[in-house]
Amino acid sequence: MKQYEQKMEAYLTLINRALSEALPLADASYDSVIEAMRYSVMNAGKRIRPVLTLEFCRVLGGEVALALPFACGVEMIHCYSLIHDDLPCMDDDDLRRGKPSCHKQFGEATALLAGDALLTKAFEVMSHSELGKKDPAAALQAIRQMAYFAGDAGMVGGQVIDLAIEGKKVSPQLLQQMHRMKTSAIIKAACKMGVICAGGTEEDLLKAEQYGDNLGLAFQIVDDILDLTADESELGKPVNSDLENEKVTFITLFGMEQAEQMAQEYTNNALEVAKSLPDGGFLEELIQVLLVRRK
Amino acid sequence: MKQYEQKMEAYLTLINRALSEALPLADASYDSVIEAMRYSVMNAGKRIRPVLTLEFCRVLGGEVALALPFACGVEMIHCYSLIHDDLPCMDDDDLRRGKPSCHKQFGEATALLAGDALLTKAFEVMSHSELGKKDPAAALQAIRQMAYFAGDAGMVGGQVIDLAIEGKKVSPQLLQQMHRMKTSAIIKAACKMGVICAGGTEEDLLKAEQYGDNLGLAFQIVDDILDLTADESELGKPVNSDLENEKVTFITLFGMEQAEQMAQEYTNNALEVAKSLPDGGFLEELIQVLLVRRK
């Protein structure tokens, strides 16, 4: 565990420095959007997605530094999605990670544009990488994966389902499809980009996809559980928001006990994949830590 | 002129078919955003940006078909920017090209997500191209240009300046910088991507940038003029909106006569670049047509 924490710490340092360097510096004429971008990225985020990109690259024998721009890319895309998701026309959330959400701090227009700029910057960073010089075909493949899983067939499509089912009766299948698209999709992209940066095989890509898929679903169930059981100050956002918004969750559909069992099952599936990888210990610990997290 | 129109027609057919094929088809679970994407892209748009990508590729001896995914990419990015620009927290426009704007038709949340999905889809389409197989380094370079000019240092940055100067006194320099970023930037990207698809030289890239920069500024001045002089039904959006929103325009800063002269000057600059290109006749006619357009 100590080793896990040290390694996570080292990854976070690497990722946070790279993110800060990749983001623009404030400039007199359009300060606000850059401030808003930095505000929403340079925070105490868990950085799960970029860590996965780096670690999948490492376990498959790749150079971690080559994966760093793609790690930054997936984190920027994650952050843009949170900004847009918090907007009044979406979930209308005032708090994010214990601070005012982006539009509360900077206004709606600036938040909208900061999200747009982060999504765009992600592709700029990923298309401007060392990997692109060494193996441009691999860099292109990574970008394609990222775009696919972030778009209408992935994360954005998941958001749309989320809106569409509001207040409606939902089948377990549709709830799962929604979370597969909304949450698992870009986690899968994060894992697969790591594999691509390491020059992994088709079989490795499949494992990355399975690990990401299961981790994403386990993560979402734990999120639903925390929304009901966590302490607001610890969680950094309002609890019981799902109940108040009458959201269908794994808990409302399956009950607490079965939901916890499902989270354990998805975790076990991901653990199995991690065990089949060379030196997959960190990936094993990571998902176990996520299962028992308190925020 | 007849030849120009025939060629434009052929380009539009090519572009509209490619866009329609690149966009997803409606699917039971997340119909609305796909409908909104198609609604906002598959319309009577002038397609200036994608035409420029194809034509710059052609005049430099490239295969037009290779440039098509990049032409689609830049048009999708243009369309996403219009959707987000029309949102209530931005310009709050109800009409676009004579039809209800995206959020008026589909609601704010769906419009926001349709814009996000189009921006993402643009990068998916560009990273999944024939050029990427033949010359992945060139495809990466094109994507990088597109991302750079669409992001905080380009189009989005221009939007931010536009918001920041609302109701304020503005210098001619800042107005010009704003339009260079907001309008010229992605036109430059369109031209440069065409050059890259054709394997053009650094000198060709510079010419593409100059042509795009001047065309963008001329285009914007004509836009400002049309907002004051055009017929609403012909323009397809409300006229006098700049006046009502107290926007600083080339007309409010320089007066109508000088603004017209400036549009002519920028047009002349672009014409000069076009003349220096092999077989640049179409590019000459294109900017002349834009200068005298009525909508």
Short mmCIF file of C-alpha atoms in Angstrom, two decimals, chain A residues 24 29-34 37 80 84 87 89-90 108-110 112-113 116-117 119-121 123-124 126-128 132 136-137 139-140 143-144 146-148 150-153 156-157 159-161 163-164 174 177 181, chain B residues 24 29-34 37 80 84 87 89-90 108-110 112-113 116-117 119-121 123-124 126-128 132 136-137 139-140 143-144 146-148 150-153 156-157 159-161 163-164 174 177 181:
data_model
loop_
_atom_site.label_atom_id
_atom_site.label_comp_id
_atom_site.label_asym_id
_atom_site.label_seq_id
_atom_site.Cartn_x
_atom_site.Cartn_y
_atom_site.Cartn_z
CA PRO A 24 -2.24 28.65 -21.59
CA SER A 29 -7.26 40.43 -23.67
CA TYR A 30 -8.88 37.13 -22.79
CA ASP A 31 -7.92 36.45 -19.24
CA SER A 32 -11.23 35.16 -18.00
CA VAL A 33 -11.51 31.98 -20.02
CA ILE A 34 -7.94 30.97 -19.23
CA MET A 37 -9.77 26.68 -17.58
CA TYR A 80 -14.63 20.11 -19.78
CA HIS A 84 -20.70 21.73 -19.07
CA LEU A 87 -24.30 24.42 -16.19
CA CYS A 89 -29.32 24.01 -18.46
CA MET A 90 -27.78 20.66 -17.44
CA GLU A 108 -22.20 31.01 -17.66
CA ALA A 109 -20.75 32.34 -20.89
CA THR A 110 -17.17 32.05 -19.69
CA LEU A 112 -19.30 27.43 -21.60
CA LEU A 113 -16.28 28.77 -23.48
CA ASP A 116 -15.11 24.39 -25.34
CA ALA A 117 -11.51 25.58 -25.03
CA LEU A 119 -12.01 20.10 -25.25
CA THR A 120 -10.16 21.78 -28.11
CA LYS A 121 -6.93 22.10 -26.14
CA PHE A 123 -6.75 17.63 -29.12
CA GLU A 124 -4.08 20.27 -29.60
CA MET A 126 -2.48 15.17 -28.13
CA SER A 127 -1.64 16.13 -31.72
CA HIS A 128 1.52 17.91 -30.62
CA GLY A 132 3.61 12.00 -32.92
CA PRO A 136 2.58 9.45 -35.94
CA ALA A 137 0.29 6.55 -36.81
CA ALA A 139 -0.58 9.16 -32.08
CA LEU A 140 -3.40 9.36 -34.62
CA ILE A 143 -6.56 10.61 -30.84
CA ARG A 144 -9.15 8.63 -32.75
CA MET A 146 -10.21 9.54 -27.50
CA ALA A 147 -12.55 11.33 -29.92
CA TYR A 148 -14.69 8.25 -30.43
CA ALA A 150 -15.76 11.24 -25.86
CA GLY A 151 -18.36 11.84 -28.59
CA ASP A 152 -21.92 10.97 -29.45
CA ALA A 153 -21.23 7.23 -29.32
CA VAL A 156 -21.84 12.85 -24.89
CA GLY A 157 -24.29 10.12 -25.93
CA GLN A 159 -25.26 12.52 -21.18
CA VAL A 160 -28.07 12.60 -23.69
CA ILE A 161 -29.54 9.35 -22.35
CA LEU A 163 -31.30 13.78 -19.84
CA ALA A 164 -33.78 11.67 -21.76
CA LEU A 174 -30.54 1.24 -20.20
CA GLN A 177 -25.74 1.49 -21.13
CA MET A 181 -21.26 5.62 -22.27
CA PRO B 24 -24.14 9.53 -36.97
CA SER B 29 -31.69 5.83 -27.09
CA TYR B 30 -30.13 9.14 -27.92
CA ASP B 31 -31.99 10.43 -30.92
CA SER B 32 -32.26 14.05 -29.92
CA VAL B 33 -28.63 15.08 -30.00
CA ILE B 34 -28.06 13.41 -33.35
CA MET B 37 -26.34 17.76 -34.93
CA TYR B 80 -20.65 23.82 -33.26
CA HIS B 84 -22.95 27.60 -28.74
CA LEU B 87 -27.26 29.99 -26.70
CA CYS B 89 -25.95 32.79 -22.12
CA MET B 90 -24.10 33.96 -25.25
CA GLU B 108 -30.73 24.28 -24.36
CA ALA B 109 -29.28 21.08 -22.94
CA THR B 110 -29.51 19.22 -26.23
CA LEU B 112 -25.12 22.39 -25.72
CA LEU B 113 -24.45 18.66 -26.13
CA ASP B 116 -19.92 19.37 -27.84
CA ALA B 117 -20.58 16.29 -29.97
CA LEU B 119 -16.57 19.50 -31.95
CA THR B 120 -15.59 16.00 -30.84
CA LYS B 121 -16.82 14.40 -34.06
CA PHE B 123 -11.55 15.35 -34.48
CA GLU B 124 -12.83 11.82 -34.87
CA MET B 126 -10.02 14.05 -39.09
CA SER B 127 -8.13 11.34 -37.20
CA HIS B 128 -9.82 8.61 -39.22
CA GLY B 132 -3.80 9.29 -41.97
CA PRO B 136 0.02 10.05 -40.67
CA ALA B 137 2.45 12.87 -39.89
CA ALA B 139 -2.79 14.18 -40.83
CA LEU B 140 -1.47 14.97 -37.35
CA ILE B 143 -5.34 18.23 -36.75
CA ARG B 144 -2.88 20.30 -34.75
CA MET B 146 -7.27 22.91 -36.61
CA ALA B 147 -7.13 22.52 -32.82
CA TYR B 148 -4.81 25.51 -32.44
CA ALA B 150 -10.21 26.70 -32.95
CA GLY B 151 -9.05 27.00 -29.34
CA ASP B 152 -8.21 29.64 -26.79
CA ALA B 153 -5.55 31.21 -28.99
CA VAL B 156 -12.71 30.61 -28.60
CA GLY B 157 -10.31 33.36 -27.54
CA GLN B 159 -15.40 34.87 -28.49
CA VAL B 160 -14.03 35.72 -25.09
CA ILE B 161 -12.80 39.11 -26.29
CA LEU B 163 -17.89 39.09 -24.53
CA ALA B 164 -15.33 41.17 -22.66
CA LEU B 174 -8.62 45.15 -30.45
CA GLN B 177 -7.62 41.18 -33.11
CA MET B 181 -9.29 35.23 -33.72
#
